[in-house]
Coordinates of C-alpha atoms and ligand atoms in Angstrom, one line a residue:
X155 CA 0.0 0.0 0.0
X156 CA 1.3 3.7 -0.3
X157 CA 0.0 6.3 1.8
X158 CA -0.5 9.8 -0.7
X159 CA 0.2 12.9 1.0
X160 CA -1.6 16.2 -0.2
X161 CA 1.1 18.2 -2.2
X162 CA 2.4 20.9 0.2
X163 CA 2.2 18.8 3.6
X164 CA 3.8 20.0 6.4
X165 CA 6.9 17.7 6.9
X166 CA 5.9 17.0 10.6
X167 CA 2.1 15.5 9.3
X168 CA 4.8 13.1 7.3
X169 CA 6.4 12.5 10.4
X170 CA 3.5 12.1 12.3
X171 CA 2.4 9.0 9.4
X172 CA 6.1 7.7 9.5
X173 CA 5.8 7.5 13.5
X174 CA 2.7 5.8 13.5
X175 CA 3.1 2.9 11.1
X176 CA 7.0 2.3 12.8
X177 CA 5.1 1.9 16.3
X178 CA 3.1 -1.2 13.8
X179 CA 6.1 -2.4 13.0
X180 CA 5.9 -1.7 9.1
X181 CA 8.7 -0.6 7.2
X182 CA 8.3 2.8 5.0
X183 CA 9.9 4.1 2.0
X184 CA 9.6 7.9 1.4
X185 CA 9.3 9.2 -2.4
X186 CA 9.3 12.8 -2.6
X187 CA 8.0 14.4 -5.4
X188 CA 8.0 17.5 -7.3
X189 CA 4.5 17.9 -5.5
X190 CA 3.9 15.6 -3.3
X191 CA 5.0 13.1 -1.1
X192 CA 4.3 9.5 -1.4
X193 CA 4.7 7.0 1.4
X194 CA 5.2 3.4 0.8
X195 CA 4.0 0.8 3.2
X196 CA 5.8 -2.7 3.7
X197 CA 5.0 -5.7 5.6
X198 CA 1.8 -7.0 7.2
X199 CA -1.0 -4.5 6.8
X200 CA -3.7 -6.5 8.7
X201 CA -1.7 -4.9 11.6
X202 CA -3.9 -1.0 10.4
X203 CA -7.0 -2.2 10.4
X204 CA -8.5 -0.3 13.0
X205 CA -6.5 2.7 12.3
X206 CA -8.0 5.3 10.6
X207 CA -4.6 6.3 8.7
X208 CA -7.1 8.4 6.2
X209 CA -8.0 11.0 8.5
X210 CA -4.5 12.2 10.0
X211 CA -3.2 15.7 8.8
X212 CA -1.9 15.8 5.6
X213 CA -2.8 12.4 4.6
X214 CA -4.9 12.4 0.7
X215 CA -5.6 9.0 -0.1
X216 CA -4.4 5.6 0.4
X217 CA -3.7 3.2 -2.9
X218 CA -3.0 -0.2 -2.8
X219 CA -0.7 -2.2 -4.9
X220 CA -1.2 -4.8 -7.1
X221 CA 1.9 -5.5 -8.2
X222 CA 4.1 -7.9 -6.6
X223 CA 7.0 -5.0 -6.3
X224 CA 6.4 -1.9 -4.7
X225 CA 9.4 0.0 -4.4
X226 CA 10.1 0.2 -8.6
X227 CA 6.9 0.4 -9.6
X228 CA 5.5 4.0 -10.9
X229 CA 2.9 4.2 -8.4
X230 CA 5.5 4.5 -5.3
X231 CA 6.8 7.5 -7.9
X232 CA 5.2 8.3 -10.5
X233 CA 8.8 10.4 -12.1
X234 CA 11.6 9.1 -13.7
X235 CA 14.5 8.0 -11.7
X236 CA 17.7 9.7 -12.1
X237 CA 20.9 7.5 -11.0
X238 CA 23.5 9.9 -10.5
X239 CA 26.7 7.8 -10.6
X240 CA 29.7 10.2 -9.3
X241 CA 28.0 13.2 -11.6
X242 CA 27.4 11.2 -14.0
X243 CA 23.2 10.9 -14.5
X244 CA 21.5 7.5 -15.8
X245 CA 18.0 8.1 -16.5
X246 CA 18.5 12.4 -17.5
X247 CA 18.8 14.1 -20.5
X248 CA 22.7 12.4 -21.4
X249 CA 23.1 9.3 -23.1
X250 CA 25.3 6.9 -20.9
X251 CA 27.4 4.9 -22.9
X252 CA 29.6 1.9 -20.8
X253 CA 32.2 0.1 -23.2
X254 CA 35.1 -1.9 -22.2
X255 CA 36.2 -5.3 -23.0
X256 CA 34.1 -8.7 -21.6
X257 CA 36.7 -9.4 -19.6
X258 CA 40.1 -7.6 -18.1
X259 CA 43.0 -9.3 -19.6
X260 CA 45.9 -7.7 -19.2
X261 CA 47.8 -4.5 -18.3
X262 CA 47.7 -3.5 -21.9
X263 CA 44.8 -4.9 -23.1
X264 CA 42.6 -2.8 -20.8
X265 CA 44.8 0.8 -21.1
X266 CA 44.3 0.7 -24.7
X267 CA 40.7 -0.1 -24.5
X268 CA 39.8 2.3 -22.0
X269 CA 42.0 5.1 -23.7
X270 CA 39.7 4.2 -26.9
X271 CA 36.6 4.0 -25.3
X272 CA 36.8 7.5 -23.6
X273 CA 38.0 9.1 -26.8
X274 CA 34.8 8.1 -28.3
X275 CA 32.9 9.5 -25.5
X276 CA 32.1 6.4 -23.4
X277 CA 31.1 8.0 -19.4
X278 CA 32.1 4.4 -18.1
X279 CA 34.7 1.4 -18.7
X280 CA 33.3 -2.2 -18.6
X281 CA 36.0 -4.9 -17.5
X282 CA 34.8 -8.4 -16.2
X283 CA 37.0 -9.9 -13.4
X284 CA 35.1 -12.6 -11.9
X285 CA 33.8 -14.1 -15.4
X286 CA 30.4 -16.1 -14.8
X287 CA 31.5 -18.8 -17.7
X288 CA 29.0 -21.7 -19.0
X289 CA 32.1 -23.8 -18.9
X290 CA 34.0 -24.1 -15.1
X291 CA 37.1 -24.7 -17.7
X292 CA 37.0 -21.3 -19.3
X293 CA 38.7 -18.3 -18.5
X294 CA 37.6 -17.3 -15.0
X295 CA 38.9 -13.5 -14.9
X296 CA 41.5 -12.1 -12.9
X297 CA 39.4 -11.6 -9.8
X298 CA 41.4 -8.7 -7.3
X299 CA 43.8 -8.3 -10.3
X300 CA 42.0 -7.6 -12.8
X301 CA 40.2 -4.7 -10.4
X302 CA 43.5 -3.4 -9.8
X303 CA 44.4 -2.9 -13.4
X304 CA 40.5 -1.1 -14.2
X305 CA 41.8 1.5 -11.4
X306 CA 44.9 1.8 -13.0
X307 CA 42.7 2.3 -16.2
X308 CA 40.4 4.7 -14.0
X309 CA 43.5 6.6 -13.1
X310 CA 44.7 7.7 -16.6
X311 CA 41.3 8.0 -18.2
X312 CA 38.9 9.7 -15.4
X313 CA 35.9 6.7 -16.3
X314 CA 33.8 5.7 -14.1
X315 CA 34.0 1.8 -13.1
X316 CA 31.9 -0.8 -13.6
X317 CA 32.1 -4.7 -13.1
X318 CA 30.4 -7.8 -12.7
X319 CA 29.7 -9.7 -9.1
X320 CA 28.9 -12.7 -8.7
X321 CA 28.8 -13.3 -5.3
X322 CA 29.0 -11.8 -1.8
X323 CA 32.6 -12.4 -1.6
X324 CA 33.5 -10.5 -5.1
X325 CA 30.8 -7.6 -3.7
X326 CA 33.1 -7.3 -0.6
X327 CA 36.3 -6.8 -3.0
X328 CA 35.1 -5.2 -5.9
X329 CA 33.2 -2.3 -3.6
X330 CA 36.7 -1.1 -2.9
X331 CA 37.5 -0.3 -6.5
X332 CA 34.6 0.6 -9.0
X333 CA 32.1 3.2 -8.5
X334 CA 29.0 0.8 -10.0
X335 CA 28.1 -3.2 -9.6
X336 CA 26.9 -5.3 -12.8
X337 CA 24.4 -8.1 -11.6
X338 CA 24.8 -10.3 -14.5
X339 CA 22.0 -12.6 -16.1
X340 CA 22.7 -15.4 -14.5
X341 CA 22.3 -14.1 -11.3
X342 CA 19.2 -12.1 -11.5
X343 CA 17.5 -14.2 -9.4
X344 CA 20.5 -14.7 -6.5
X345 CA 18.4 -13.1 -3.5
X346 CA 20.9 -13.2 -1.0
X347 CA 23.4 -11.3 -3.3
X348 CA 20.7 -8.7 -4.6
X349 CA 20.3 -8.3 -0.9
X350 CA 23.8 -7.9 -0.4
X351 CA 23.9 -5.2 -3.6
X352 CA 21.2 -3.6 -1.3
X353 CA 23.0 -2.9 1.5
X354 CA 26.0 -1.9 -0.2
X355 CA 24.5 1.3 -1.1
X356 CA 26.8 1.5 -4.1
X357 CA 24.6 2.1 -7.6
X358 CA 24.0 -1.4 -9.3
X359 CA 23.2 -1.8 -12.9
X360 CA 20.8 -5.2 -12.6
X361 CA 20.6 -7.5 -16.3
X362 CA 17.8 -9.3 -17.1
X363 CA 18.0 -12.9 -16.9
X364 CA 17.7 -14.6 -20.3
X365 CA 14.6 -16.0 -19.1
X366 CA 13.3 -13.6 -16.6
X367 CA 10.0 -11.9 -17.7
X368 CA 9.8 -8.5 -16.9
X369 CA 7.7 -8.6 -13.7
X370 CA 10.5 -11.3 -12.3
X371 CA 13.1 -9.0 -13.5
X372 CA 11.5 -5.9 -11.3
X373 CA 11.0 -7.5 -8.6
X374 CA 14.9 -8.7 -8.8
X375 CA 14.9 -4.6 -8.4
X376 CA 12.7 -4.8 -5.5
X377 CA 15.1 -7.2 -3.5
X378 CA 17.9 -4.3 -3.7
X379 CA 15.8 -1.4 -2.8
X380 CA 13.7 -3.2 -0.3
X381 CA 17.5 -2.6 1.2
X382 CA 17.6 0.6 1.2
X383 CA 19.1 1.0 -2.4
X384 CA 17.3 3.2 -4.9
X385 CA 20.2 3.0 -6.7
X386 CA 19.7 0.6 -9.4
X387 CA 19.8 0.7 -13.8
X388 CA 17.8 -2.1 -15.4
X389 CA 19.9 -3.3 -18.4
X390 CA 17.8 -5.3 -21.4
X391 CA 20.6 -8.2 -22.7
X392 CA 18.3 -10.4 -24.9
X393 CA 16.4 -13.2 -24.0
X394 CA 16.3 -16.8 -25.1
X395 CA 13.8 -18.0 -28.1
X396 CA 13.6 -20.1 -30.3
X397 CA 15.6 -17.9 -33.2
X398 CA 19.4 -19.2 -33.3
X399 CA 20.4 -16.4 -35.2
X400 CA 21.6 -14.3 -33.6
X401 CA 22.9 -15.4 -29.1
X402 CA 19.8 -14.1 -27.6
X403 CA 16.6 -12.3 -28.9
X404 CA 16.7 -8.6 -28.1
X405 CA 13.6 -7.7 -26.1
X406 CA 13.5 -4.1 -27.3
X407 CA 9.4 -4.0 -26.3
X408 CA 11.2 -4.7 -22.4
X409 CA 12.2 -0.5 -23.0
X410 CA 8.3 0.9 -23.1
X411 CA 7.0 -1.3 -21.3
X412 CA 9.6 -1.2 -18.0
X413 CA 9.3 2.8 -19.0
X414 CA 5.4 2.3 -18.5
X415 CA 5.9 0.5 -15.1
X416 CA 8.7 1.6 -13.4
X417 CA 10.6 5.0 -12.3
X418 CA 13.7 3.2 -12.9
X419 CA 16.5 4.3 -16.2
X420 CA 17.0 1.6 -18.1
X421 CA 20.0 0.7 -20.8
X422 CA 20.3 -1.8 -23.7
X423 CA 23.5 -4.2 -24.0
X424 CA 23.3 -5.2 -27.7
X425 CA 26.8 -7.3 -27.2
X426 CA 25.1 -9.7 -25.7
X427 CA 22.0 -10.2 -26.9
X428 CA 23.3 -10.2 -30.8
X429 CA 26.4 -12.4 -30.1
X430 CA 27.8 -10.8 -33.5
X431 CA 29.6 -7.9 -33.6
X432 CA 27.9 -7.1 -37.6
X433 CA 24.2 -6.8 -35.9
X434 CA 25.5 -4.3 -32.6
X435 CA 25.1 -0.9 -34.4
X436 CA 21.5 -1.8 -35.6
X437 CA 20.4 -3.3 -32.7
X438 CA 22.2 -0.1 -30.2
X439 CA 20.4 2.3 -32.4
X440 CA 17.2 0.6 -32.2
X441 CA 17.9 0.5 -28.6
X442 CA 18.0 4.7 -28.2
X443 CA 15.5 4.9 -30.5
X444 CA 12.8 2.9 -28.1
X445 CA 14.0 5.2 -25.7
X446 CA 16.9 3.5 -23.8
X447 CA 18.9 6.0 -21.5
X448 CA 21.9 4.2 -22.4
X449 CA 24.3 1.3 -23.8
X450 CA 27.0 -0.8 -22.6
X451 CA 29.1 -2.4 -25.3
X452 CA 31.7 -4.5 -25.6
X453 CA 35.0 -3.4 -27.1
X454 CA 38.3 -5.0 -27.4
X455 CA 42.0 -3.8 -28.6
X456 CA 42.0 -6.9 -30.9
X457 CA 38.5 -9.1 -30.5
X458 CA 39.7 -11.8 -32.3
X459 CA 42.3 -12.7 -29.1
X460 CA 40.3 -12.0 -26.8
X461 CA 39.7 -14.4 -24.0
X462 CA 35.8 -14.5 -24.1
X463 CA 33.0 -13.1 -25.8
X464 CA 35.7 -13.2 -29.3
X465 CA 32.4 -12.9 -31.5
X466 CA 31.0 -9.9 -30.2
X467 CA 33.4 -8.0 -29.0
X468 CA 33.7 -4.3 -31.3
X469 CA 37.0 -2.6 -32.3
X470 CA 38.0 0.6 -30.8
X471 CA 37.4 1.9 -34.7
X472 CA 33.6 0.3 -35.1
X473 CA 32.7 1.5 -31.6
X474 CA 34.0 4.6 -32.7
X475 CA 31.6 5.1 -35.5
X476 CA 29.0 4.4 -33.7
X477 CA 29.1 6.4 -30.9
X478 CA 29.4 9.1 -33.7
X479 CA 25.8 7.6 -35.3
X480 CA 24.6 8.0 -31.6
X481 CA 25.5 11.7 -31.1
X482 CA 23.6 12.1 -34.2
X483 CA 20.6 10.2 -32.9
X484 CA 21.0 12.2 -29.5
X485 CA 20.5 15.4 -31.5
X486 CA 17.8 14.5 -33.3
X487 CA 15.8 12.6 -29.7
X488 CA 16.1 15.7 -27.7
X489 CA 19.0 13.6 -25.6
X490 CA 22.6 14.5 -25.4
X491 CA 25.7 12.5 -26.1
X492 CA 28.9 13.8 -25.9
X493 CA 30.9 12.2 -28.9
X494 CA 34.6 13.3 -27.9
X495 CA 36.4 12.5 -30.5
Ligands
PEP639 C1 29.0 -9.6 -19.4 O1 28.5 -8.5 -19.3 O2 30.2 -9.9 -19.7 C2 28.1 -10.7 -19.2 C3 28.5 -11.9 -18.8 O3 26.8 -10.4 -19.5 P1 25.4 -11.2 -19.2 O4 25.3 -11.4 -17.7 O5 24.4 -10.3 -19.8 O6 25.5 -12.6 -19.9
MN640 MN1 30.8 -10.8 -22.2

């Protein structure tokens, strides 16, 4: 349920509201609006029947929820969400644009790619260091290494960092060197670590799973805010179908439609999904045309060595081009994109 406050309450009538269902024993979430303030309820509500919540100062109406989560849904706020990740905003006006290789390599490997990557205009560099691999015999990462070397790649470049967790152990580590997590697909349904991600408090860009509908997905969002975390960028990475094609099936309607249900920003990763680098300049376009806030691509010095991901990984010079295509999308969207080159 979420209590509605009438716009221009006093701030001790919220109080008054807050105090009352804490004395239940309900937990509260405050959203507050350009006008008004909007209190969500959680836990057992049986516990208000015989209180007449409707009547206290300041209180306008009370709406319950039908959806299964609470927190990222519009009616808990009914405004866009604006992540704002070290200055940099997910969800605004700018297109956010995350490129780096699948996973960090080497010393050189992710210098050059990160140098590339922020001459194109890129706000964030990608770098996998604890790989979730289909096969326990692939390449694994270079777990506390490979962090090491993105904040060496951090230090020459100014990007912002952002890599994958997989578990509660890697959030521990990785929390002391990037400035965003990446829940990845296969773990968009690992409650404990979403909780973890939650009380982390640091901003968490959550995948869908490739078979997570989009209600499963959202309420994936509800476990890390239900923490405390409002923090948190959906990011659309293709689904699986029946089409063979292409790795996954991009779920482009999954950008209206989590746009029409949530407050959250939401960004497109057309590496994955596609598999092949010829379809992820289509398929990214498409992306901020639906009206994605942002991308994250993969890009590699030399693809064709790389340790993972070979086929879909883009060259400092396609990425390049395309982040030029996407400045001139940005224009024409009413968006911005800084294409530095
Ligand atoms: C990745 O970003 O390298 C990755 C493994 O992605 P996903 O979780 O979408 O498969
Ligand atoms: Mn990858």
């Amino acid at each position: 349920m979420i209590i509605v406050m009438k716009p221009g309450t006093h701030e001790s009538d919220i109080h008054e509201v807050s105090k009352v269902l804490e004395s239940l024993g309900l937990g509260i979430h405050i959203s507050k609006g350009t006008e008004r303030t909007i209190i969500g309820v959680i836990g057992d509500k049986r516990v208000l029947n015989d209180v007449p919540l409707e009547l206290m100062p300041g209180v306008e109406k009370l709406v319950p929820i039908v959806e299964s989560y609470k927190l990222a849904g519009k009616t808990f706020k009914p405004e866009p969400s604006v992540v704002d990740v070290k200055g940099v905003k997910i969800g605004g006006k700018e297109l956010v644009m995350m490129a780096g290789p699948c996973a960090v390599e080497s010393r050189e490997q992710i210098l050059e790619a990160a140098a590339a990557v922020k001459k194109s205009g890129a706000q964030f560099l990608r770098g996998g260091a604890f790989k979730p691999r289909t096969s326990p015999y692939a390449f694994q990462g270079l777990e506390e290494e490979g962090l090491k070397l993105l904040k060496e790649a951090q230090e020459a470049t100014g990007l912002l960092l952002i890599t994958e967790v997989t578990s509660e152990k890697a959030v521990e580590i990785a929390d002391r060197y990037v400035d965003m997590f990446q829940i990845g697909a296969r773990n968009v349904q690992n409650f404990q670590l979403l909780r973890e991600i939650g009380r982390s408090k640091k901003p968490a860009l959550l995948k869908r799973g490739p078979s997570t509908t989009i209600d499963e997905w959202l309420n994936a969002a509800e476990y890390i805010m239900s923490e405390g975390n409002y923090d948190v960028v959906l990011c659309e990475r293709g689904i699986r179908t029946f089409e063979t094609a292409t790795r996954n099936t991009l779920d482009l309607s999954a950008v209206p439609v989590v746009k029409n249900n949530s407050h959250l920003p939401i960004i497109v990763d057309p590496s994955h999904a596609a598999g092949k680098t010829q379809y992820i300049s289509s398929l990214s376009k498409a992306a901020i045309a639906a009206g994605a806030d942002g991308l994250i691509i993969e890009v590699h010095p030399n693809p064709r060595c790389a340790l993972s991901d070979a086929a879909q990984q883009l060259t400092p010079e396609s990425f390049d081009n395309l982040c030029s295509d996407i400045s001139k999308m940005a224009d024409i969207l009413g968006r911005e994109f800084r294409y530095a080159r």
